[in-house]
Short mmCIF file of C-alpha atoms in Angstrom, two decimals:
data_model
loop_
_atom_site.label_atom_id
_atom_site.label_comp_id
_atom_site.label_asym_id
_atom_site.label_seq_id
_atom_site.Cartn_x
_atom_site.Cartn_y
_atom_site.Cartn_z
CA UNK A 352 103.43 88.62 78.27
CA UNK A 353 100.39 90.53 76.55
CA UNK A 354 101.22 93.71 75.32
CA UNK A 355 98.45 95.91 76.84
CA UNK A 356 99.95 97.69 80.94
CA UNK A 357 99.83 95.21 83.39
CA UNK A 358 97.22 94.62 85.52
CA UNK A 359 98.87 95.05 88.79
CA UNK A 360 96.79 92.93 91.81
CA UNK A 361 99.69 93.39 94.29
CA UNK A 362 99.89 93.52 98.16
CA UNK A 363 101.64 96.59 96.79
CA UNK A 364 102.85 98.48 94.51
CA UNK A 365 99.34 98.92 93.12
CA UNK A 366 97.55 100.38 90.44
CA UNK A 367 98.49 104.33 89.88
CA UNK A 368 95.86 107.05 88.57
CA UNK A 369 96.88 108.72 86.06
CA UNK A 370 96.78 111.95 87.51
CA UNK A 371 99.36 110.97 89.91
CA UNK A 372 101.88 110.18 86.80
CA UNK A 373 101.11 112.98 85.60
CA UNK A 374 101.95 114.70 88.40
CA UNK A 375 105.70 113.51 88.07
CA UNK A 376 105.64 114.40 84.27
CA UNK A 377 107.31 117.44 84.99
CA UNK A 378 110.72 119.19 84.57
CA UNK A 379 113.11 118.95 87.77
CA UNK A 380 111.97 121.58 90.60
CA UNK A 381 114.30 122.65 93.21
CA UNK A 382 113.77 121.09 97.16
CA UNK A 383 114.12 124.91 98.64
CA UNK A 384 111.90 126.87 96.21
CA UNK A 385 108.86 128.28 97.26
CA UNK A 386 106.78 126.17 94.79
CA UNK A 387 107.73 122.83 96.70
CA UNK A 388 107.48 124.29 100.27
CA UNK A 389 103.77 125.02 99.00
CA UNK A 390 103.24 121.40 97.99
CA UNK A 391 105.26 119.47 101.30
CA UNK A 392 102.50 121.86 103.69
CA UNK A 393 99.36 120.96 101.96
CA UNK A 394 101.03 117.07 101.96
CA UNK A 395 101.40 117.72 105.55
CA UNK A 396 97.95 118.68 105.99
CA UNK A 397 96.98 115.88 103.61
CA UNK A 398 98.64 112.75 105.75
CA UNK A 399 97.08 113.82 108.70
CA UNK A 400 93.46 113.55 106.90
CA UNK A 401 95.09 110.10 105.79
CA UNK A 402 96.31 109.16 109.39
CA UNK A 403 92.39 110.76 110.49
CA UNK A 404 94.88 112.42 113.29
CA UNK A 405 95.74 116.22 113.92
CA UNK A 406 99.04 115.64 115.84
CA UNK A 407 102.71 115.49 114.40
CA UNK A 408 103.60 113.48 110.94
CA UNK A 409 106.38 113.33 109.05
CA UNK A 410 107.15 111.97 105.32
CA UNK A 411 110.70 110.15 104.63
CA UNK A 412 111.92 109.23 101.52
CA UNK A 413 112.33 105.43 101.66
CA UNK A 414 110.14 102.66 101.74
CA UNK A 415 107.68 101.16 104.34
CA UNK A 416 110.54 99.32 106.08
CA UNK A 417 112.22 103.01 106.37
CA UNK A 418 109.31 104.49 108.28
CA UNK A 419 109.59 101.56 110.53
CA UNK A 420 113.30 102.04 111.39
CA UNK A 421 112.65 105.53 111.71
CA UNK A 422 109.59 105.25 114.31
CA UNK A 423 111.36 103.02 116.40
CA UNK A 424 115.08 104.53 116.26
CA UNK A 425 113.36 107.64 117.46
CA UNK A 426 111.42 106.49 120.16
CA UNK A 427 113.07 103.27 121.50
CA UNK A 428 115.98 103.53 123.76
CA UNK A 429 118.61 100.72 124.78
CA UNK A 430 117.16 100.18 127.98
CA UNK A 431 113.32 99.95 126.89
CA UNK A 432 111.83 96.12 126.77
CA UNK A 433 109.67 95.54 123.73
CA UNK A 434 106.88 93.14 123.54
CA UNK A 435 106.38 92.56 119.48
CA UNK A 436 103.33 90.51 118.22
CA UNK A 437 104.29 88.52 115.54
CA UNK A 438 101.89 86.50 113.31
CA UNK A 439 103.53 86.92 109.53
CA UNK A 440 106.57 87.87 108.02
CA UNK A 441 105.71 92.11 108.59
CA UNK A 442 105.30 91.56 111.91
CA UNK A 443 108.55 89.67 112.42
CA UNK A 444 110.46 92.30 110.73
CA UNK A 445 109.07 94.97 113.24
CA UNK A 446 110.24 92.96 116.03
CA UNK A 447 114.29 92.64 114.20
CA UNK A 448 114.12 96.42 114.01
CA UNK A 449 112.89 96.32 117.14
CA UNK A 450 115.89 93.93 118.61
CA UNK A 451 118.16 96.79 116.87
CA UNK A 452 117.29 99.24 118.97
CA UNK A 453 115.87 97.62 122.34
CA UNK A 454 114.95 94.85 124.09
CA UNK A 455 112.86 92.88 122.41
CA UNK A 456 110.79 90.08 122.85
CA UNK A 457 108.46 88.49 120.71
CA UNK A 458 105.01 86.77 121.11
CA UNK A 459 104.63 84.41 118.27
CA UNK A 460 101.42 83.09 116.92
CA UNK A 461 100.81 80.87 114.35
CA UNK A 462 100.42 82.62 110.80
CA UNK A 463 97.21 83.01 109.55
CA UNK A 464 96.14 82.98 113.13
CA UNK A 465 95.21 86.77 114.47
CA UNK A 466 96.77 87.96 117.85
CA UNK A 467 94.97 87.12 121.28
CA UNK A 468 94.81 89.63 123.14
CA UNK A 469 94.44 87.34 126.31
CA UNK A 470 97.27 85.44 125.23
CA UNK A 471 98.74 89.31 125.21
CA UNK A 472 97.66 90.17 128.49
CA UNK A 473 98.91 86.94 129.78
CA UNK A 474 102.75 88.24 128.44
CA UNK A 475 102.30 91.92 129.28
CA UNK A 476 101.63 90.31 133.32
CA UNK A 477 104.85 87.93 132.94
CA UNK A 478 107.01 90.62 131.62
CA UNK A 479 108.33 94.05 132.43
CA UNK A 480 107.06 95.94 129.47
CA UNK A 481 107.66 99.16 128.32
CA UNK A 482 106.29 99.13 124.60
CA UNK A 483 104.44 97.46 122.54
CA UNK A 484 104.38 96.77 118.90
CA UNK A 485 102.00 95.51 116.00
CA UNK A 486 101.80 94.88 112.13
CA UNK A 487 97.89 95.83 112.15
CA UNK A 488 97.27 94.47 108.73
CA UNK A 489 99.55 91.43 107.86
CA UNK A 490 100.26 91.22 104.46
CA UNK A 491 102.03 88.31 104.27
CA UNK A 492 98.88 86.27 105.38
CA UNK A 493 95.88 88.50 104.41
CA UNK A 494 95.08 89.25 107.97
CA UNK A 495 93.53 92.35 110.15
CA UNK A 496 94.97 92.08 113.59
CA UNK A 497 92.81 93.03 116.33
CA UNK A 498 94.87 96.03 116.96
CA UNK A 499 91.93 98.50 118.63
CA UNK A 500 91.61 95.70 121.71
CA UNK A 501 95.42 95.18 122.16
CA UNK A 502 95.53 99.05 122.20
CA UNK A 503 93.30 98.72 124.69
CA UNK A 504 95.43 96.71 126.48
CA UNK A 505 98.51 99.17 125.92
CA UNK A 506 96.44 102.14 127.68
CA UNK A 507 96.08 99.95 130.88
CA UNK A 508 99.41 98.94 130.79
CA UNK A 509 100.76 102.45 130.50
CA UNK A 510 102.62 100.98 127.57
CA UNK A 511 103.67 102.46 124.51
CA UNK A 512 101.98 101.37 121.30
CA UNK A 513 103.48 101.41 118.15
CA UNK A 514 101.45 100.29 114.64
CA UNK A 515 102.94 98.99 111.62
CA UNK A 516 100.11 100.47 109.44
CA UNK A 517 101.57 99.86 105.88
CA UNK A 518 98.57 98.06 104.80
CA UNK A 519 96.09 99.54 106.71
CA UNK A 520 96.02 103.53 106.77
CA UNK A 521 94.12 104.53 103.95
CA UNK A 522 92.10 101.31 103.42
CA UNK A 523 90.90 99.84 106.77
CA UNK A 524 90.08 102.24 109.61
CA UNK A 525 92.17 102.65 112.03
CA UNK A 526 91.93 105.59 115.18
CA UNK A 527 94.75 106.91 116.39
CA UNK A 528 93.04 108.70 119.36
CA UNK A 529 91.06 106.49 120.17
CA UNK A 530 93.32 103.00 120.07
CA UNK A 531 96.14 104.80 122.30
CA UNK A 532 98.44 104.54 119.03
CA UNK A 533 101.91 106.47 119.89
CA UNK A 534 103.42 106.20 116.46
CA UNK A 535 101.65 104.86 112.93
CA UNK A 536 103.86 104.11 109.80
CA UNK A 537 102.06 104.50 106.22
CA UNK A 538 103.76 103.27 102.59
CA UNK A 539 102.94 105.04 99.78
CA UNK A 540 102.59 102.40 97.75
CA UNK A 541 99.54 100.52 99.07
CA UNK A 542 96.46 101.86 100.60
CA UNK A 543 96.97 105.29 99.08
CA UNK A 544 98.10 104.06 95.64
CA UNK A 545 101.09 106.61 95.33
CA UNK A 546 104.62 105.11 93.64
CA UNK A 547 106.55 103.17 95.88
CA UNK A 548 109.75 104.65 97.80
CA UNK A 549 107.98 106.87 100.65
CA UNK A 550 106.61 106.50 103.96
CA UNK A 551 105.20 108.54 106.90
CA UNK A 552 104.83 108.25 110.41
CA UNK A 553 102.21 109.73 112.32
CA UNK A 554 103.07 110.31 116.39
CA UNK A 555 100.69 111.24 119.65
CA UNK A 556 101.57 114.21 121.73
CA UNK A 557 102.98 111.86 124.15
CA UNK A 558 105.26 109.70 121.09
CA UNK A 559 106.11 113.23 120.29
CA UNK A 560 107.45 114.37 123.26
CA UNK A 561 109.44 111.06 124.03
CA UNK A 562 110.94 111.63 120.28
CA UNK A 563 114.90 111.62 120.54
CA UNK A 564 117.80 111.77 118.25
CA UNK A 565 120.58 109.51 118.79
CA UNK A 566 119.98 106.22 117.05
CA UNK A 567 119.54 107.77 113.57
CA UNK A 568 121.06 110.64 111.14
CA UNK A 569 119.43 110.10 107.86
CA UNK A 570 116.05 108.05 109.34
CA UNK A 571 115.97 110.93 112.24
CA UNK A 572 112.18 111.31 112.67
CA UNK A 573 112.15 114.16 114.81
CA UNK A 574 113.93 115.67 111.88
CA UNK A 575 111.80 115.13 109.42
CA UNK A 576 108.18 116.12 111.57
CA UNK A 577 110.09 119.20 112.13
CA UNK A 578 111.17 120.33 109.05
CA UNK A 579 107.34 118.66 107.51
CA UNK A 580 105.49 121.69 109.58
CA UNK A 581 108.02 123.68 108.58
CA UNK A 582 107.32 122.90 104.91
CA UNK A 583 111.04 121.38 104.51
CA UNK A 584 112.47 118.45 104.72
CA UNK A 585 116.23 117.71 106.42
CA UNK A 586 117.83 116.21 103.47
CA UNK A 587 117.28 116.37 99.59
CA UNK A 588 113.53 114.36 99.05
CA UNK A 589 112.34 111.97 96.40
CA UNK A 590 111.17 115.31 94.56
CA UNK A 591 109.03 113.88 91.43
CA UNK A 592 107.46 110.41 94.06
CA UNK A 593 106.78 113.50 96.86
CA UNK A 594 104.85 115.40 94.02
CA UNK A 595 103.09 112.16 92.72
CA UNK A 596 102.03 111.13 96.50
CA UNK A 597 100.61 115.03 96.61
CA UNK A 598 98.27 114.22 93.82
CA UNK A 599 97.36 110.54 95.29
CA UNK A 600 96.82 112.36 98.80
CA UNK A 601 94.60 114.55 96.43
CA UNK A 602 92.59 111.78 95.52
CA UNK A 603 91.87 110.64 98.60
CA UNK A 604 90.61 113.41 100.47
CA UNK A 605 88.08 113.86 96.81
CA UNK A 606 86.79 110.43 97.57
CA UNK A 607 86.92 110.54 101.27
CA UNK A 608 88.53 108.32 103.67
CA UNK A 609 85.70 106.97 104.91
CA UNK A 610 84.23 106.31 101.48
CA UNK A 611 87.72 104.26 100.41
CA UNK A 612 87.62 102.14 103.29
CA UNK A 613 84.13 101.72 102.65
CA UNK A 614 84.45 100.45 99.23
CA UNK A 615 87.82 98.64 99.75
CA UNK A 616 85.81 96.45 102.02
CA UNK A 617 83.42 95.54 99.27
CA UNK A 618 86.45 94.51 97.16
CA UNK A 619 87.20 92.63 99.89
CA UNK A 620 84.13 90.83 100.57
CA UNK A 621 83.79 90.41 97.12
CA UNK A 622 87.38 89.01 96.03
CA UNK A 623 86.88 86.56 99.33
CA UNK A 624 82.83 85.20 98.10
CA UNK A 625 84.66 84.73 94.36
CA UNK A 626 87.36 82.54 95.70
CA UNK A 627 84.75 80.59 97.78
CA UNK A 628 82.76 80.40 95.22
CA UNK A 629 85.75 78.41 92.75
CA UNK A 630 86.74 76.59 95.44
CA UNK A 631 90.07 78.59 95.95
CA UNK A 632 90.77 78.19 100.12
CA UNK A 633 91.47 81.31 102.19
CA UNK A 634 94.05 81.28 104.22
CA UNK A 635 93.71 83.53 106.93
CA UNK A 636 90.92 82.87 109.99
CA UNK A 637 87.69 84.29 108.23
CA UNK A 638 86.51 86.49 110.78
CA UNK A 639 89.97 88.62 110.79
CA UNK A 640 90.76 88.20 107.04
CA UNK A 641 91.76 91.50 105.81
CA UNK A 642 90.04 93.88 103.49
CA UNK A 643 93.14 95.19 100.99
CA UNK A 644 94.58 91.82 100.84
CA UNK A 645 93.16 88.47 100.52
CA UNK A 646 95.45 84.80 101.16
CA UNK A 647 95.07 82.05 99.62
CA UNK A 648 96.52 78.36 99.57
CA UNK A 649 97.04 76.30 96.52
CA UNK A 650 94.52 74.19 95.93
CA UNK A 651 95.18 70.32 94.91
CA UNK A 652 97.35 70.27 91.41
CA UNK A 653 97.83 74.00 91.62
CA UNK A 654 101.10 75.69 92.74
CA UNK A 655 103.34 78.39 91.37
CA UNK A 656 102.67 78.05 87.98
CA UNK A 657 99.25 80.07 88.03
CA UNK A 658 100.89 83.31 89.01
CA UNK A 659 103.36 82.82 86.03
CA UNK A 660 100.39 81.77 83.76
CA UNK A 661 98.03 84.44 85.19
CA UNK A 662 101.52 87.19 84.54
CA UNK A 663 102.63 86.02 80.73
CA UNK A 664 98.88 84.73 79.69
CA UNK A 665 96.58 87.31 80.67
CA UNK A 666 98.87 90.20 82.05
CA UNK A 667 97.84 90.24 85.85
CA UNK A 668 100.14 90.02 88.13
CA UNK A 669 99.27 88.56 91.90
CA UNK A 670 101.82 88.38 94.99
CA UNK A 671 103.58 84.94 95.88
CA UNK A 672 104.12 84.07 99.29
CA UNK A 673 106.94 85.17 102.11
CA UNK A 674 108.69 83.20 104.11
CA UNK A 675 107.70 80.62 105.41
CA UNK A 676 104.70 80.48 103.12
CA UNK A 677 106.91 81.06 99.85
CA UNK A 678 105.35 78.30 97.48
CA UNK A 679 102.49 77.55 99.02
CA UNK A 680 100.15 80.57 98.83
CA UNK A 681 99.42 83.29 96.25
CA UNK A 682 97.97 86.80 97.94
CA UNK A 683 95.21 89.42 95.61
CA UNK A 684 96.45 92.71 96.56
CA UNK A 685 92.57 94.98 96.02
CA UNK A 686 93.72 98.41 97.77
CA UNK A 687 93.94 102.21 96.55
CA UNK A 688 92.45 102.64 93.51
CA UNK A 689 91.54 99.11 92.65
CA UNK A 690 88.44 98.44 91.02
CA UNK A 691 85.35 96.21 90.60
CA UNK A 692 86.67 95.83 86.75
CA UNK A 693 89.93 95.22 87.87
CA UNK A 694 88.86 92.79 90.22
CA UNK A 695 86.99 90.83 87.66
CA UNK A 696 89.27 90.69 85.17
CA UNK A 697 91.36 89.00 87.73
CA UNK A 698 89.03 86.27 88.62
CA UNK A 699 88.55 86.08 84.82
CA UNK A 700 92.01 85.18 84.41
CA UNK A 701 92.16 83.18 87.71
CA UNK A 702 89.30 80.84 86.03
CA UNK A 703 90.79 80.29 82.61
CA UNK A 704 94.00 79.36 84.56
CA UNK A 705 92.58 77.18 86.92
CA UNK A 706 90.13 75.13 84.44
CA UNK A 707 93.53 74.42 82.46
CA UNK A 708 95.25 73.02 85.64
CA UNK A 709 92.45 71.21 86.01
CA UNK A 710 90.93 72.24 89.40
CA UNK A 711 87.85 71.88 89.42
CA UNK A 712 84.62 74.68 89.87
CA UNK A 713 81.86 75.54 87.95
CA UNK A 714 82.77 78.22 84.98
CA UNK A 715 82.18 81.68 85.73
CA UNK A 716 80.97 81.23 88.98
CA UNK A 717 83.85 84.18 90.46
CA UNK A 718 83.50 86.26 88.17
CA UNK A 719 79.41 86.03 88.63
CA UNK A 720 79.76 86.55 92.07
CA UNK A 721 82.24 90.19 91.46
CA UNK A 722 79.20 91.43 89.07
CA UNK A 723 76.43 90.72 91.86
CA UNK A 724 78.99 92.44 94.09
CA UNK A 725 79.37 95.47 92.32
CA UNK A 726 75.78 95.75 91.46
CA UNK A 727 75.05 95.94 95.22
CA UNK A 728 77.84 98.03 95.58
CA UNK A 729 76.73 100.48 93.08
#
């Protein structure tokens, strides 16, 4: 591998400002001192401007997958039937936490295929619902469900609606209020480009109130919101990743949320016209492919081997695929901090690659597409 950092073009982790390791450069601080009760209520106040919500949050220290658990061992119950839409390997893994804890059922769609909401309604009539879950931005295919309608569809229903937002919050919008969404889970390291090993939910008044305690010890979320507006935390945190995701919090309230979603979506647009325009084929349906990750399939006498080129050749290193896609896909992960260089330099690498495994495109054609991109942009 070159010696120069990494270029890291993940579906997460992602790129990290420098500020933010800074922010960990520091000598061990005590979890009940006065100087990190400070910094866990202005991160309190900071995730709800992430989560654009003014109800309860809380932060856990443990990955995505953690604030999952934790959202649904507090607010599912043994009794409660579960409807989980699953289109990718996120969304399956809500729906075996899910089975964990409740009821559940799945509705499976093809991958790469975005949830129906008729096809939704259709289940929610056939069954006797109680909840209903979504992965709002699957990962594992590059695709933005539809996840304001099937809230819509939750509201009517009486249902309630719980959002894997791992890959979402922070880089696409998403309305709490508005959707009817009961409980939100955020990592740390994607949209808000923070070191990995954190997550927070975000809960309504009404996920809130139906909050109880006696699926989980550790993963308690009721716990944790409390002790969060309390400016504590139940059990000893990740003290030096909770001061890092202060500063990336930091950073994006200084650039606004509306202004990162904003320009992750040119990334996106622009990351998706490259690939067209090199012949690389996107994976997910067009019109629901997502904006901080793009799919796409191997072309003809490409496979595996451009990631490992692209990681020991030109240092950039770009997600494989999951599951049932393992093999046949590679994913461009262009959330957080990401930039147009960054972006380029990818496609850059992508084409030198890809001319030596001879698929064929015409030279610089990505990478001339990022730099009209960007000019617009700017």
């Amino acid at each position: 591998m070159p010696s120069v950092e990494p270029l890291l073009m993940l579906a997460g982790p992602v790129k990290i400002d420098a500020r933010v390791i800074q922010a960990m450069s520091r000598p061990s601080l005590g979890h009940r001192t006065r100087h990190f009760t400070a910094a866990l209520r202005e991160i309190r106040e900071l995730l709800q401007y992430a989560f654009d919500t003014r109800g309860p949050v809380g932060l856990l220290s443990g990955s995505g997958t953690a604030g999952i658990e934790s959202m649904l061992a507090g607010l599912l119950r043994t009794e409660d039937r579960v409807l989980c839409l699953t289109n990718g390997k996120f969304g399956e893994r809500v729906f075996e936490v899910a089975a964990r804890y409740a009821q559940a059922q799945q509705l499976d769609i093809p991958w790469g295929r975005p949830v129906n909401p008729e096809a939704t309604r259709e289940a929610l009539e056939e069954g006797d619902y109680d909840v209903l879950a979504l992965c709002h931005n699957e990962t594992s295919t590059g695709l933005t469900n539809p996840a304001e309608e099937l809230g819509r569809l939750a509201q009517e229903a009486g249902l309630l609606y719980l959002v894997d937002g791992i890959t979402s919050v922070g880089g696409l919008p998403v309305d709490m209020e508005a959707w009817g969404i009961d409980g939100l889970v955020l990592g740390s390291q994607k949209c808000l480009a923070a070191p990995a090993g954190l997550s927070a939910v975000a809960l309504s008044d009404r996920g809130y109130e139906r909050l109880h305690e006696e699926n989980a010890y550790y993963l308690n979320l009721k716990a944790h919101v409390d002790h969060l507006e309390a400016g504590s935390t139940p059990y000893t945190p990740a003290i030096h990743l909770v001061l890092g995701f202060r500063e990336a919090l930091r950073l994006l309230r200084e650039e606004g949320l509306l202004a990162r979603i904003a320009r992750t979506a040119k990334l996106g647009a622009a990351s998706r016209a490259a690939a067209d325009a090199i012949g690389l084929p996107l994976l997910p349906d067009r019109a629901f492919a997502s904006n901080t990750v793009s799919a796409f399939s191997y072309p003809d006498r490409v496979d595996e081997t451009l990631r490992e080129r692209l990681r020991e050749e030109h240092g950039v290193l770009v997600a494989g695929g999951q599951g049932r896609l393992k093999g046949g896909i590679f994913r461009i992960g262009h959330m957080g901090v990401c930039s147009f260089a960054d972006l380029r330099a990818t496609f850059r690498a992508l084409e030198a690659v890809l001319a030596d495994l001879g698929h064929p495109f015409e030279p610089g054609a990505g990478v001339e597409v990022i730099d009209g991109s960007h000019d617009e942009a700017d």
